[in-house]
XYZ file of C-alpha atoms in Angstrom:
611
model
C 0.000 0.000 0.000
C 2.945 2.309 0.824
C 2.748 5.418 3.015
C 3.994 8.988 3.113
C 4.737 11.602 5.773
C 6.014 15.147 5.435
C 6.763 18.229 7.480
C 6.695 21.817 6.229
C 8.230 24.636 8.274
C 8.941 28.254 7.306
C 10.874 29.136 10.476
C 13.083 26.215 11.502
C 15.789 24.417 9.520
C 14.326 20.944 8.943
C 17.622 19.486 7.744
C 18.460 19.152 11.427
C 15.333 17.061 12.074
C 16.339 13.776 10.484
C 15.745 11.841 13.770
C 12.176 13.183 13.886
C 11.558 12.229 10.252
C 12.892 8.740 10.885
C 10.589 8.246 13.853
C 7.533 9.529 11.983
C 8.267 7.396 8.925
C 8.683 4.331 11.138
C 5.011 4.582 12.153
C 4.141 3.656 8.552
C 6.302 0.526 8.413
C 3.240 -1.744 8.221
C 2.125 0.018 5.021
C 5.545 -0.336 3.440
C 7.625 -3.120 4.954
C 10.006 -3.376 1.995
C 11.851 -0.102 1.961
C 12.241 3.410 3.300
C 13.125 6.679 1.596
C 13.876 10.068 3.150
C 14.400 13.541 1.696
C 15.234 16.674 3.715
C 15.657 20.362 2.963
C 15.514 23.486 5.151
C 11.795 24.112 4.500
C 10.385 20.615 3.832
C 11.124 16.972 4.524
C 9.416 13.816 3.196
C 9.471 10.217 4.356
C 8.143 7.225 2.401
C 7.641 3.551 3.151
C 7.598 1.141 0.201
C 5.639 -2.048 -0.411
C 7.337 -4.519 -2.736
C 4.124 -5.022 -4.679
C 4.519 -1.433 -5.880
C 7.134 -1.808 -8.593
C 8.514 1.712 -8.398
C 8.124 2.693 -4.755
C 11.820 2.221 -4.015
C 12.498 5.433 -5.946
C 10.495 7.634 -3.579
C 10.653 10.378 -2.566
C 11.571 11.371 -6.116
C 13.420 14.703 -6.348
C 14.559 16.819 -9.292
C 15.907 20.337 -9.759
C 13.845 22.947 -11.577
C 14.388 26.688 -11.656
C 17.180 26.383 -9.116
C 14.896 24.658 -6.567
C 13.817 21.143 -5.626
C 10.552 19.571 -6.736
C 9.870 16.427 -4.708
C 7.060 13.918 -5.117
C 5.609 10.871 -3.355
C 2.637 8.843 -4.602
C 0.805 6.154 -2.663
C -1.734 3.692 -4.015
C -2.240 2.630 -7.611
C -3.099 5.531 -9.917
C -4.149 4.756 -13.468
C -3.457 7.175 -16.302
C 0.269 7.371 -15.513
C 1.148 5.735 -18.841
C -0.863 8.413 -20.632
C 1.054 11.135 -18.780
C 4.332 9.457 -19.720
C 3.345 9.421 -23.401
C 2.376 13.100 -23.240
C 5.709 13.936 -21.654
C 7.675 12.097 -24.320
C 5.591 13.779 -27.027
C 6.552 17.097 -25.434
C 10.222 16.033 -25.583
C 10.563 15.873 -21.812
C 13.374 13.545 -20.820
C 11.864 10.416 -19.268
C 13.627 7.092 -18.879
C 11.738 3.976 -20.129
C 11.449 2.631 -16.588
C 10.464 5.897 -14.915
C 8.405 5.334 -11.791
C 5.035 6.836 -10.950
C 6.439 9.580 -8.710
C 8.877 10.708 -11.407
C 6.155 10.816 -14.073
C 3.861 12.808 -11.788
C 6.640 15.236 -10.800
C 7.714 15.910 -14.388
C 4.108 16.212 -15.553
C 3.458 18.706 -12.748
C 6.368 20.819 -13.987
C 4.785 20.874 -17.447
C 1.088 21.304 -16.637
C 0.746 22.010 -12.897
C -1.975 20.520 -10.744
C -4.245 20.161 -13.785
C -2.731 16.690 -14.225
C -4.615 15.308 -11.206
C -8.068 14.946 -12.849
C -6.450 12.795 -15.545
C -5.528 10.145 -12.994
C -7.842 7.350 -11.903
C -7.720 4.497 -9.437
C -6.775 4.851 -5.778
C -3.977 7.313 -4.996
C -2.644 10.124 -2.874
C -0.048 12.643 -4.079
C 2.283 14.749 -1.955
C 4.488 17.210 -3.848
C 6.811 19.947 -2.612
C 7.339 22.757 -5.112
C 10.514 24.445 -3.902
C 10.227 27.163 -6.537
C 7.206 28.599 -4.722
C 7.847 26.881 -1.391
C 4.396 25.326 -1.553
C 3.053 21.883 -0.684
C 0.553 20.222 -3.040
C -1.631 17.388 -1.693
C -4.261 15.467 -3.671
C -6.503 12.422 -3.292
C -8.369 10.199 -5.715
C -12.055 10.666 -6.452
C -13.342 7.924 -4.135
C -10.943 8.533 -1.250
C -9.182 5.188 -1.470
C -5.968 6.688 -0.077
C -6.112 8.879 3.026
C -4.122 12.040 3.807
C -4.347 13.755 7.204
C -2.665 16.977 8.323
C -2.150 19.104 11.438
C -0.520 22.413 12.307
C 2.613 22.318 14.416
C 4.000 25.234 16.418
C 5.927 26.490 13.390
C 4.489 24.660 10.403
C 2.512 21.682 9.140
C 2.779 17.892 9.267
C 0.863 15.548 6.949
C 0.722 11.763 6.638
C -1.167 8.771 5.294
C -2.442 7.864 8.770
C -3.515 9.627 11.947
C -1.020 7.681 14.072
C 1.869 9.357 12.260
C 0.613 12.831 13.090
C -0.012 11.791 16.690
C 3.641 10.723 16.946
C 4.774 14.310 16.309
C 5.756 16.005 19.590
C 3.644 19.104 18.837
C 0.372 17.190 18.390
C -1.755 16.623 21.483
C -4.055 13.614 21.817
C -7.179 15.605 22.623
C -10.720 14.662 21.547
C -13.740 16.924 21.930
C -17.460 16.288 21.621
C -17.347 16.292 17.806
C -14.471 13.806 17.751
C -16.142 11.462 20.239
C -19.315 11.629 18.183
C -17.351 10.565 15.110
C -15.982 7.612 17.070
C -19.270 6.219 18.406
C -21.661 7.179 15.596
C -21.781 5.104 12.433
C -23.613 7.443 10.087
C -20.464 8.586 8.287
C -16.872 7.374 7.953
C -14.811 8.820 10.825
C -12.712 11.816 9.889
C -9.628 13.176 11.665
C -11.362 12.816 15.115
C -8.535 14.400 17.157
C -8.624 18.151 17.765
C -6.305 20.056 15.446
C -6.265 17.334 12.775
C -7.715 17.824 9.302
C -7.811 15.787 6.129
C -7.621 16.180 2.390
C -11.049 15.281 1.051
C -11.811 12.864 -1.757
C -11.305 14.444 -5.197
C -9.500 17.409 -3.662
C -6.310 19.238 -4.582
C -4.952 21.430 -1.790
C -1.988 23.813 -1.771
C -0.329 24.930 1.445
C 2.094 27.854 1.554
C 3.116 30.776 3.731
C -0.350 32.273 3.288
C -2.174 29.086 4.342
C -4.450 26.753 2.369
C -5.984 27.001 -1.085
C -8.308 24.066 -1.741
C -10.526 22.916 -4.613
C -12.516 19.845 -5.684
C -11.976 18.489 -9.182
C -14.826 15.932 -9.437
C -18.326 15.201 -8.193
C -21.089 12.741 -9.047
C -23.332 14.181 -11.743
C -26.735 13.097 -13.050
C -26.729 12.115 -16.709
C -29.388 10.620 -18.954
C -29.130 6.831 -19.251
C -29.877 5.885 -22.864
C -28.839 2.193 -22.865
C -31.446 -0.541 -22.752
C -31.244 -3.399 -20.251
C -29.108 -5.695 -22.426
C -26.753 -2.867 -23.393
C -26.499 -1.844 -19.738
C -25.552 -5.378 -18.695
C -22.947 -5.523 -21.464
C -21.537 -2.143 -20.489
C -21.223 -3.126 -16.817
C -19.281 -6.232 -17.884
C -17.056 -4.227 -20.227
C -16.161 -1.562 -17.660
C -15.523 -4.115 -14.909
C -13.330 -6.264 -17.146
C -11.264 -3.233 -18.150
C -10.964 -2.138 -14.529
C -9.628 -5.589 -13.624
C -7.166 -5.484 -16.514
C -5.798 -2.154 -15.329
C -5.669 -3.329 -11.714
C -3.693 -6.541 -12.240
C -0.010 -5.582 -11.857
C 2.643 -6.607 -14.343
C 4.293 -8.644 -11.595
C 1.568 -10.975 -10.349
C 3.625 -12.552 -7.571
C 1.762 -12.158 -4.314
C -1.520 -11.494 -6.108
C -4.475 -13.057 -4.261
C -8.251 -12.873 -4.111
C -10.413 -12.685 -1.002
C -13.446 -14.786 -1.889
C -16.716 -14.863 0.063
C -18.803 -16.755 -2.458
C -21.003 -13.680 -2.940
C -21.544 -12.194 -6.362
C -19.154 -9.233 -5.843
C -15.967 -11.038 -4.820
C -16.799 -13.989 -7.092
C -17.158 -11.720 -10.140
C -13.829 -10.035 -9.402
C -12.044 -13.347 -8.756
C -13.365 -14.825 -12.002
C -12.246 -11.821 -14.056
C -8.818 -11.703 -12.367
C -8.333 -15.435 -12.984
C -9.264 -14.938 -16.643
C -6.863 -12.002 -16.973
C -4.010 -14.056 -15.494
C -4.735 -16.914 -17.909
C -4.752 -14.494 -20.862
C -1.245 -13.421 -19.817
C -0.083 -17.012 -19.511
C 0.528 -16.616 -15.781
C -0.134 -18.822 -12.777
C -3.555 -19.605 -11.321
C -5.115 -17.133 -8.924
C -4.663 -17.879 -5.198
C -7.961 -17.338 -3.332
C -8.795 -17.273 0.382
C -12.058 -17.623 2.295
C -12.852 -16.953 5.945
C -14.705 -19.576 7.976
C -15.165 -20.348 11.666
C -14.310 -23.522 13.553
C -16.863 -25.121 15.882
C -19.510 -22.848 14.445
C -23.132 -23.929 14.209
C -24.332 -21.676 11.385
C -27.758 -20.162 11.950
C -29.726 -18.111 9.475
C -30.563 -14.581 10.654
C -31.660 -11.189 9.308
C -28.433 -10.597 7.333
C -26.967 -14.108 6.859
C -28.849 -16.675 4.749
C -26.078 -19.115 3.921
C -22.539 -19.967 4.914
C -19.779 -18.571 2.698
C -17.326 -21.473 2.504
C -19.317 -23.885 0.273
C -20.117 -21.167 -2.271
C -16.530 -19.910 -2.267
C -15.282 -23.464 -2.906
C -17.743 -23.765 -5.800
C -16.350 -20.567 -7.338
C -12.741 -21.646 -6.807
C -13.366 -24.975 -8.529
C -15.155 -23.237 -11.394
C -12.461 -20.637 -12.092
C -9.537 -22.973 -11.316
C -8.051 -21.007 -8.435
C -5.726 -22.405 -5.794
C -8.021 -22.107 -2.800
C -7.473 -21.974 0.959
C -9.987 -21.709 3.777
C -8.747 -19.723 6.766
C -10.537 -21.080 9.823
C -10.828 -18.814 12.835
C -11.986 -19.391 16.382
C -14.587 -16.755 17.244
C -13.367 -16.799 20.834
C -9.807 -16.074 19.670
C -10.596 -12.681 18.158
C -10.887 -11.332 21.709
C -7.225 -12.128 22.321
C -5.469 -9.011 23.727
C -3.018 -8.919 20.817
C -5.881 -8.953 18.305
C -7.772 -6.230 20.152
C -4.701 -4.006 20.343
C -3.646 -4.790 16.771
C -7.037 -3.820 15.403
C -6.990 -0.602 17.400
C -3.566 0.262 16.030
C -4.717 -0.590 12.516
C -7.588 1.879 12.668
C -6.288 4.344 15.309
C -9.897 4.325 16.580
C -12.472 1.929 17.991
C -14.083 0.022 15.144
C -17.817 0.205 14.511
C -18.572 -3.561 14.489
C -15.825 -5.321 16.422
C -16.482 -9.012 15.777
C -16.832 -8.475 12.043
C -13.774 -6.228 11.703
C -11.603 -8.286 14.067
C -12.365 -11.457 12.099
C -11.408 -9.714 8.866
C -8.237 -8.346 10.473
C -7.064 -11.805 11.593
C -8.097 -13.305 8.255
C -6.025 -10.744 6.339
C -3.032 -11.480 8.565
C -3.250 -15.099 7.413
C -3.496 -13.973 3.783
C -0.392 -11.808 4.138
C 1.509 -14.542 5.986
C 0.737 -16.933 3.120
C 2.549 -14.609 0.703
C -0.245 -12.251 -0.294
C 0.831 -8.737 -1.253
C -1.925 -7.468 -3.577
C -5.423 -8.554 -2.564
C -8.442 -8.283 -4.858
C -11.847 -7.786 -3.246
C -15.449 -7.205 -4.270
C -15.576 -3.926 -2.363
C -18.233 -1.369 -3.424
C -20.491 -3.969 -5.052
C -23.228 -3.390 -2.485
C -22.963 0.363 -2.921
C -23.066 0.426 -6.727
C -25.747 -2.211 -7.182
C -27.781 -1.751 -3.982
C -26.976 -5.064 -2.368
C -27.444 -4.218 1.305
C -30.845 -5.294 2.576
C -31.775 -1.856 3.810
C -31.220 -0.548 0.254
C -34.464 -2.162 -0.883
C -36.471 -1.408 2.264
C -38.596 1.603 1.339
C -39.380 2.458 4.969
C -35.666 2.699 5.774
C -34.780 4.568 2.600
C -37.569 7.097 3.246
C -36.901 7.408 6.985
C -35.390 10.904 6.818
C -32.015 9.668 8.004
C -29.292 7.324 6.775
C -30.905 3.928 6.067
C -28.226 2.083 8.046
C -29.012 4.298 11.057
C -32.734 3.766 10.571
C -32.121 0.001 10.620
C -30.350 0.229 13.985
C -33.165 2.404 15.305
C -35.743 -0.113 14.112
C -34.066 -2.745 16.274
C -33.982 -0.596 19.387
C -30.694 1.324 19.075
C -32.075 4.866 18.942
C -28.604 6.447 18.844
C -27.038 3.912 16.498
C -25.445 0.487 16.700
C -23.441 -0.105 19.911
C -24.483 3.058 21.782
C -27.051 1.787 24.301
C -24.657 1.709 27.279
C -23.461 5.292 26.907
C -24.303 7.693 29.726
C -27.379 9.824 29.137
C -25.429 13.013 29.791
C -22.783 12.064 27.243
C -25.506 11.244 24.711
C -27.100 14.657 25.279
C -23.748 16.345 24.616
C -23.295 14.484 21.346
C -26.912 15.060 20.216
C -26.747 12.011 17.963
C -30.337 12.091 16.614
C -29.871 15.734 15.577
C -26.454 14.915 14.143
C -27.866 12.059 12.075
C -30.786 14.161 10.840
C -28.684 17.211 9.996
C -25.880 15.217 8.370
C -28.425 13.357 6.283
C -30.137 16.570 5.195
C -26.788 18.145 4.320
C -25.771 15.064 2.338
C -28.936 14.720 0.259
C -28.980 18.479 -0.376
C -25.872 17.928 -2.508
C -27.752 15.619 -4.893
C -28.620 17.003 -8.309
C -31.508 15.625 -10.379
C -32.461 15.529 -14.020
C -35.717 17.272 -15.017
C -37.180 13.944 -16.116
C -36.436 12.142 -12.819
C -39.699 10.903 -11.259
C -39.996 10.335 -7.501
C -38.817 6.718 -7.780
C -35.722 7.828 -9.658
C -35.090 10.693 -7.255
C -35.263 8.228 -4.355
C -32.738 5.855 -5.876
C -30.462 8.729 -6.892
C -30.429 10.025 -3.315
C -29.714 6.532 -2.011
C -26.955 5.941 -4.565
C -25.351 9.269 -3.712
C -25.290 8.409 0.000
C -23.843 4.967 -0.647
C -21.141 6.199 -2.975
C -20.071 9.275 -1.020
C -20.804 8.341 2.625
C -20.439 4.558 2.775
C -17.100 3.843 1.149
C -14.750 0.877 1.168
C -12.021 1.093 3.846
C -8.551 -0.142 2.873
C -7.170 0.422 6.384
C -7.271 -3.212 7.497
C -5.456 -4.308 4.347
C -2.689 -1.731 4.703
C -2.282 -2.557 8.408
C -0.990 -6.028 7.519
C 1.056 -4.954 4.488
C -1.535 -5.821 1.838
C -2.359 -3.618 -1.080
C -6.124 -3.658 -1.699
C -7.530 -3.673 -5.202
C -11.302 -3.240 -5.605
C -12.018 -3.116 -9.369
C -15.739 -2.496 -8.816
C -14.667 0.770 -7.172
C -13.857 2.204 -10.595
C -14.785 5.792 -11.362
C -16.014 4.794 -14.824
C -18.288 2.145 -13.322
C -19.406 4.453 -10.507
C -20.382 7.229 -12.918
C -22.218 4.727 -15.113
C -24.031 2.852 -12.318
C -25.029 6.088 -10.579
C -27.241 6.942 -13.529
C -28.837 3.529 -14.110
C -32.617 3.897 -13.708
C -34.349 2.460 -10.674
C -36.276 -0.142 -12.694
C -33.010 -1.512 -14.135
C -31.341 -1.674 -10.738
C -34.056 -4.213 -9.821
C -33.240 -6.323 -12.877
C -34.242 -9.954 -12.430
C -36.120 -9.127 -9.228
C -33.010 -9.848 -7.150
C -30.527 -7.507 -5.528
C -27.526 -6.676 -7.713
C -29.371 -8.211 -10.662
C -27.409 -6.200 -13.232
C -24.057 -7.346 -11.878
C -25.287 -10.943 -11.700
C -26.382 -10.819 -15.332
C -23.076 -9.242 -16.374
C -20.974 -12.139 -14.998
C -23.452 -15.029 -15.147
C -21.400 -16.931 -17.733
C -18.278 -16.803 -15.528
C -19.687 -18.406 -12.366
C -21.611 -21.451 -11.142
C -25.405 -20.943 -11.312
C -25.847 -21.454 -7.554
C -23.468 -18.543 -6.883
C -25.153 -16.305 -9.456
C -28.494 -16.898 -7.687
C -27.174 -16.754 -4.102
C -28.852 -13.920 -2.134
C -26.591 -11.306 -0.596
C -25.179 -12.327 2.792
C -23.332 -10.030 5.191
C -19.701 -10.460 6.250
C -19.651 -13.590 8.436
C -19.272 -13.533 12.198
C -18.692 -16.411 14.587
C -21.547 -17.734 16.701
C -19.630 -19.649 19.315
C -21.231 -18.850 22.730
C -17.728 -18.769 24.210
C -17.292 -15.397 22.486
C -20.147 -13.904 24.501
C -18.888 -15.499 27.708
C -15.391 -14.073 27.229
C -16.936 -10.721 26.361
C -18.765 -10.785 29.663
C -15.544 -11.563 31.548
C -13.693 -8.638 29.966
C -16.653 -6.347 30.540
C -16.866 -7.308 34.206
C -13.146 -6.638 34.664
C -13.518 -3.117 33.298
C -16.507 -2.353 35.508
C -14.648 -3.628 38.563
C -11.601 -1.414 37.959
C -12.237 2.165 39.161
C -9.298 3.347 36.999
C -10.986 2.237 33.753
C -11.043 5.425 31.659
C -14.335 4.535 29.975
C -16.406 4.549 33.181
C -17.338 8.274 33.044
C -18.809 7.712 29.561
C -21.215 4.869 30.350
C -24.397 4.233 32.291
C -22.963 2.202 35.151
C -26.288 0.804 36.331
C -27.274 -0.415 32.868
C -23.776 -1.807 32.391
C -23.947 -3.717 35.694
C -27.309 -5.225 34.753
C -25.962 -6.402 31.415
C -22.785 -7.806 33.007
C -25.009 -9.914 35.278
C -26.985 -11.304 32.307
C -24.642 -13.605 30.350
C -27.520 -15.194 28.420
C -28.424 -11.763 27.041
C -24.987 -11.448 25.422
C -25.301 -14.911 23.892
C -28.744 -14.258 22.413
C -28.678 -10.570 21.508
C -26.256 -9.198 18.925
C -27.195 -5.606 19.780
C -26.163 -6.189 23.393
C -22.852 -7.692 22.271
C -22.253 -4.633 20.114
C -22.911 -2.379 23.113
C -20.310 -4.229 25.179
C -17.862 -4.373 22.277
C -17.934 -0.573 21.986
C -17.331 -0.109 25.714
C -14.326 -2.453 25.579
C -12.868 -0.671 22.583
C -13.405 2.799 23.983
C -11.656 1.731 27.168
C -8.685 0.308 25.256
C -8.485 3.363 23.004
C -8.578 5.866 25.857
C -6.020 3.877 27.842
C -3.577 2.895 25.084
C -3.444 6.273 23.347
C -3.755 8.254 26.590
C -6.519 10.256 24.930
C -7.590 13.440 26.704
C -11.333 14.079 26.403
C -12.574 17.676 26.278
C -16.326 17.299 26.700
């Protein structure tokens, strides 16, 4: 995945701060375990960590001289369109070696055409560039926010980095969280932002310049309504064409360490089938696929899980000829202290749904340990093709708030999933219902409509906009274990196309994600093509709930537990004395999970709350 950090200072000589740069860059070692690059000057210094799966990351930071000053560039992620820039440069007679890396191409293109080059790039990327001629920093992110960039002011300048933890390692940054930050942590309406006071972030599809006079920021892309003129068959064909091309562009020239995470659902199965076909067309080895399953697990159908993943994943693997492994986890084991702390460090924050995210975190560790470096997923399939069950529930979609919040409220979590043990006074401070309502209203106010959109189309356009801009795929778990995530469905071309597909076509075949199913039906076994959507699996071993109760009781019994002022102690004590409730009720487990994570987060990071 690779990672970048930089410091800008207009008062101090940064060439003396090599030890600080080394320590900050070291916090990104998990994103780039295969190499480190440093560059220092009086006004700016950059650090970069390289992942071997990125063919050219060893050459970063890339620096060149222009106009008597340094221009330095780092690029993380996997931008597409770099080859086109290279051809334009050569056509303009700009010296460029045949094997020039991404950072060099971007730096030289910037010298020719400035920041206007950014909209020509696709895929998942973040760019950090120091223009020494103007002593300005240029930061940019891809359209869908696949690569993160955070920043914070220091006493005499600015620090930026791929992850929050890097900024928090700077001696000038204080670990302070106010009401807004705590609300971001416990609410699950929107992806969490910087959270800590004083931290900011570069937004998706944004180019920002920082200089002596502060910030200048602009967006270069937004979702736009466009007439959809293709019929159903042409739409299915176009979805297949765009997805196949996205896979082709995503498969690296060096396929060593390339793997697929396979759930047996239509999204990951479609991607795995297309990646396997692309590898065969290149005469390369079979795809290596992995599936998560649980040991000693008596699968039970519920509101979001109809069938077990492993049999369907095996069917896909046999059909596409992949080398397949099942990673079996013990649900009890994901509460191991090392797993809990590792997941916290991976995200820098408490996760929203612990058992689901912890299982994925341990699973991805196994994938990386087995030699995986670049992992293909079906991420964004639910968002583009309305696969989540609340997407087709009219009452939830029309609830006046985010449908995923309305679902939690329907099941008794008025303030959102996992919040029922929070102290009433803390809840009043955060004003979560108002926050959900106002954030929803602000989000849907951004949606533009076509004059011919009827109410059904306006509804699905609002829903699509929320899913694509507020419910995005998170690559953080992948990068935390040294994996580079590739999600070909998360292609801007496919997003722009699917966003404008009419509501009646989205329900093609009277099954969720019907268009995607039709587009890849010839590549997969019929039982997989017809399999209803099933949520990310979680273990059902009652030992998980029992261990959860033990940990919860320990926290309540320790007066030094930092989470105690945030929770309703009487409600917590009642739940701790009701072990059967934790076994039977997933909402109650989520409430306890959040308390445990908040306690670990506050304690491990020594967070100071300003409520």
